[in-house]
Coordinates of C-alpha atoms in Angstrom, one line a residue:
X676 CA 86.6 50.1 -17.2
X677 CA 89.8 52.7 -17.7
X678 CA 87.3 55.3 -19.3
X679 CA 84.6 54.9 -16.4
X680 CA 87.0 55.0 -13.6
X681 CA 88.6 58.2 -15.6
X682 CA 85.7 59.8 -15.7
X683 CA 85.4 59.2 -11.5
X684 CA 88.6 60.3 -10.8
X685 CA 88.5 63.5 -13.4
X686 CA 84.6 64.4 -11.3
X687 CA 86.1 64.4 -8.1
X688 CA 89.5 66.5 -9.6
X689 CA 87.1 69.2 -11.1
X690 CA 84.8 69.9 -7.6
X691 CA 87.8 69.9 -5.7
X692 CA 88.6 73.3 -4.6
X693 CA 84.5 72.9 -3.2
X694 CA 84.9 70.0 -1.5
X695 CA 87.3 70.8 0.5
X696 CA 86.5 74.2 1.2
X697 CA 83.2 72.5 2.3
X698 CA 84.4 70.2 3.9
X699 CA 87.0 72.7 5.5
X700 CA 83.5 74.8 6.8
X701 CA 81.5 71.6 8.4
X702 CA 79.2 71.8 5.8
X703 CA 78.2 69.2 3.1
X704 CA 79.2 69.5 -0.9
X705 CA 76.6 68.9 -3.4
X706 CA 76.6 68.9 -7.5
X707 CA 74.1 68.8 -9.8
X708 CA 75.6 66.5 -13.1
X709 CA 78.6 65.8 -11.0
X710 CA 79.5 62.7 -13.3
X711 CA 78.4 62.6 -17.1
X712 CA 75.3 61.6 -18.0
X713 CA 76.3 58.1 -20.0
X714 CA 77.8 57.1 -17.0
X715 CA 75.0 57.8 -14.9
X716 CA 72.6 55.8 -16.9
X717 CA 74.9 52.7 -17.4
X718 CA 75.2 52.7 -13.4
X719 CA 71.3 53.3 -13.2
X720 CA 70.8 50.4 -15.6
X721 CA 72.5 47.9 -13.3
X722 CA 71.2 49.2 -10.4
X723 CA 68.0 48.7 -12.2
X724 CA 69.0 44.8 -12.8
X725 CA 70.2 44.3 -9.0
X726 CA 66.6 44.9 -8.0
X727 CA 65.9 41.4 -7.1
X728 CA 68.8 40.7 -5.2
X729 CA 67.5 44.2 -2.8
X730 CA 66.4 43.3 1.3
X731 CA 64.6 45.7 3.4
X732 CA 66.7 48.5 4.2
X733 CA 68.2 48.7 8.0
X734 CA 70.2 51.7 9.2
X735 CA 71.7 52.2 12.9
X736 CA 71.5 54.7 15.3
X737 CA 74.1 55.6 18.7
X738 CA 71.8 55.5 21.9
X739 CA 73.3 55.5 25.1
X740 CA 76.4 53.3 24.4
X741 CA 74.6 51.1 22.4
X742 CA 74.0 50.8 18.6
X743 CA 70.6 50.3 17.6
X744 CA 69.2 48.8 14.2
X745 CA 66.2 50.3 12.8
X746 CA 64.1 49.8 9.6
X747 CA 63.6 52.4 7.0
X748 CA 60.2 52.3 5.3
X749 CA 59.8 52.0 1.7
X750 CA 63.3 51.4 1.4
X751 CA 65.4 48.1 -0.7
X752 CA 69.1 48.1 -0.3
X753 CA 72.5 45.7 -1.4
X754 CA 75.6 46.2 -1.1
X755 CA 78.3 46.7 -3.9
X756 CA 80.3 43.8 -3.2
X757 CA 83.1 43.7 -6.3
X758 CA 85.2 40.4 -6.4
X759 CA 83.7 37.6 -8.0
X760 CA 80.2 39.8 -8.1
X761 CA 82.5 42.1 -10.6
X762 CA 80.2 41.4 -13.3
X763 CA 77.0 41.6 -11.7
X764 CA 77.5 45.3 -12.0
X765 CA 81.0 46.2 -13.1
X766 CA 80.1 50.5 -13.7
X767 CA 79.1 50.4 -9.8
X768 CA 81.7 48.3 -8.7
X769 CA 84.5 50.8 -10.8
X770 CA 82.7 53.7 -9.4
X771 CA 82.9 52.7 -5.6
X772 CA 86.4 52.1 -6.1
X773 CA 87.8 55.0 -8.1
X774 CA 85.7 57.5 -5.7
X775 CA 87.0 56.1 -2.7
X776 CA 91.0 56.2 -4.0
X777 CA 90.1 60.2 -5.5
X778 CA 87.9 61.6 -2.8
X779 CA 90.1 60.5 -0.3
X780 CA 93.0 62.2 -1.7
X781 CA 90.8 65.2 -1.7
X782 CA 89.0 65.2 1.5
X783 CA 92.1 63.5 3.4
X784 CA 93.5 66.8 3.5
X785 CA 91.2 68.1 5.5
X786 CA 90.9 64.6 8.2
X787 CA 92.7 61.7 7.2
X788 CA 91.2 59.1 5.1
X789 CA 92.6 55.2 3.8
X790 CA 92.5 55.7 0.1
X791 CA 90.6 52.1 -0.4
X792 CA 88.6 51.3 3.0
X793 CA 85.2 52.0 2.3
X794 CA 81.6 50.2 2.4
X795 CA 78.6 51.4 0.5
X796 CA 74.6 50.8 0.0
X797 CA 72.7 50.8 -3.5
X798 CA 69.4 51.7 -1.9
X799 CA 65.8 52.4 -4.1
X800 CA 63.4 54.4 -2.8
X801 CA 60.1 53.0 -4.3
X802 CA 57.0 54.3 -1.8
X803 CA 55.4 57.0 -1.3
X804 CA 55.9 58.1 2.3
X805 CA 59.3 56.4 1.9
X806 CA 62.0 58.7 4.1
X807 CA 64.8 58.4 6.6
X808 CA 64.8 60.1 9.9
X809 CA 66.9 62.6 11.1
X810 CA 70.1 61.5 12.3
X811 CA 74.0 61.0 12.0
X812 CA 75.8 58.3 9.8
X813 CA 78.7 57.3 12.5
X814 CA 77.0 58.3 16.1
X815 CA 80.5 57.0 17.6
X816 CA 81.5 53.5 18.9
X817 CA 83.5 51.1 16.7
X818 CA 82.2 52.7 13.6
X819 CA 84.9 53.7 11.2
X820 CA 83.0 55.7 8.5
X821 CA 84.3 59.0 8.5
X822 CA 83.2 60.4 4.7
X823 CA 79.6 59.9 3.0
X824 CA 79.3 60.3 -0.2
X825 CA 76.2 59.8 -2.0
X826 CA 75.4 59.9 -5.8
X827 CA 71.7 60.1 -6.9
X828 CA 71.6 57.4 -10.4
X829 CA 67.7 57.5 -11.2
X830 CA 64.1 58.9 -10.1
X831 CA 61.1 60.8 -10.9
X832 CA 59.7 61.9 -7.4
X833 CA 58.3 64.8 -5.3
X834 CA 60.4 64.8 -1.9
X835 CA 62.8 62.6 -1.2
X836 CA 65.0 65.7 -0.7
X837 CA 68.5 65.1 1.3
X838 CA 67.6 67.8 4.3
X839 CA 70.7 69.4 7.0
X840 CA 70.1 70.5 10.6
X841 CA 72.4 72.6 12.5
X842 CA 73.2 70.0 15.0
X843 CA 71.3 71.3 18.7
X844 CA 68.2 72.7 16.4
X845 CA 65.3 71.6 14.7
X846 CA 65.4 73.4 11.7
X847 CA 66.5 72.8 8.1
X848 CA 69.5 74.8 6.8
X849 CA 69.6 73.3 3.4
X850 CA 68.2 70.5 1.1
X851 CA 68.8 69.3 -2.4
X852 CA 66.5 67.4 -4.6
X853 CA 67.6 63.6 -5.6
X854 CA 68.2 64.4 -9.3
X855 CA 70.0 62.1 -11.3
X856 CA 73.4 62.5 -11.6
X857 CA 73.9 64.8 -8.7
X858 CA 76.4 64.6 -5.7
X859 CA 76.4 65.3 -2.2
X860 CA 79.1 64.2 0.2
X861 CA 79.5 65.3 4.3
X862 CA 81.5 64.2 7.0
X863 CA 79.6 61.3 8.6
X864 CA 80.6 61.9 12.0
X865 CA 79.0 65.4 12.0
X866 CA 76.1 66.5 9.7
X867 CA 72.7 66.3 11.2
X868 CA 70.5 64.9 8.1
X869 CA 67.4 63.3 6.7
X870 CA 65.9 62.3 3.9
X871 CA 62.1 64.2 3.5
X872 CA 58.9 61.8 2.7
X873 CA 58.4 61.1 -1.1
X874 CA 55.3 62.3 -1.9
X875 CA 54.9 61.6 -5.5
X876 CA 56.7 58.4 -7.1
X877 CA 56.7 58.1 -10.7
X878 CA 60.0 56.4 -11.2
X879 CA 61.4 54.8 -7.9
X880 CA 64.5 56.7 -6.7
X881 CA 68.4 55.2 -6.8
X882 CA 71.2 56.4 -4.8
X883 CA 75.0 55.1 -4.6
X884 CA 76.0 55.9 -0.6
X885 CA 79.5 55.0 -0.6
X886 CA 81.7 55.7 3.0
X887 CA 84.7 56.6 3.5
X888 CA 86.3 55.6 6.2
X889 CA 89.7 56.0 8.4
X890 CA 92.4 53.5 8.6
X891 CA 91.9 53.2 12.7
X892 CA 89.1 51.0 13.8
X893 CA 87.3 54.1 15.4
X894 CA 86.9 58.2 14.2
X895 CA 89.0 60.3 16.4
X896 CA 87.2 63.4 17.0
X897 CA 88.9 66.8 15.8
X898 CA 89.0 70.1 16.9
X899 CA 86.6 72.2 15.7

């Protein structure tokens, strides 16, 4: 466990200067092989083993005052739960925990961030035509998320690429293919996103999502 959580802290320590200076912008930071690759399997492996347990995916959208649930096609998730499911996937569980105490450290000095409050979704991504629609992570209310981090584990697809907006236009400013191993992370409050249709699927697509999130019940806004 001391060499996986190591190896967490030591990724997050070496993109540092990036993140925040993305971060710092309103932008999103992403990594190809941000963690090495033996740890990227192991966590791929269990991921892999946790299939079964998976539901239909839901996400939630801000609308008018109200949060709405939605389904995303083609899409299984769990949640990385820790605890007494420790040893249903111990790699993940170490993972979610040693990003959330080193990424805070790093991105909390941009906007403050608890070093341990966090929630997370393993999600697989195994249809073609599987996507998720543009959108933000915390649209506002009682939602506390303030980072998202997410780390590709697994997949052999066409599409599937993490896509940004500028916020009041329709067009895509940047995307990154879901490539094992690499890293993108964005303030959840902010970054217009999606996730483009997959379009060939030859290995069904893992990513770790984990969320950082504030020690206040709610996301205070900051000056831009």
């Amino acid at each position: 466990p001391e060499e996986h959580m190591a190896a967490v802290s030591n990724a997050v320590a070496s993109a540092a200067d990036g993140i925040q200076t993305a971060l710092a912008d309103g932008n999103f930071f992403a990594k190809e092989s941000f963690l090495d690759e033996r740890s990227v399997q192991a966590m791929a492996e269990e991921a892999r083993r946790l299939d079964p347990t998976l539901v239909p995916s839901q996400s939630t959208r801000y609308e008018a005052g109200n949060t709405i649930a939605y389904d995303k096609e083609g899409v299984r998730s769990t949640q990385i739960l820790g605890g007494n499911d420790y040893d249903k996937a111990p790699r993940l569980t170490e993972y979610v925990v040693s990003l959330t105490a080193a990424l805070s450290g790093v991105a909390g000095q941009v906007r403050p961030l608890s070093p341990s409050r966090q929630t997370n979704k393993l999600a697989v991504c195994d249809a073609i035509g599987a996507s998720y629609p543009k959108h933000i992570d915390n649209g506002g209310g009682d939602d506390p998320r303030l980072l998202t981090a997410i780390l590709y584990l697994s997949g052999d697809v066409d599409g599937g690429r993490f896509r940004s907006y500028q916020a009041t236009e329709d067009v895509v400013t940047a995307e990154v293919a879901p490539a094992p191993g690499t890293f993108v992370c964005f303030w959840s409050d902010r970054l217009v996103h999606d996730v483009s249709a997959v379009t060939r699927l030859d290995e069904a697509r893992w990513a770790l999502t984990v969320w950082l999130c504030t020690d206040d019940d709610v996301v205070e806004a900051t000056p831009d």
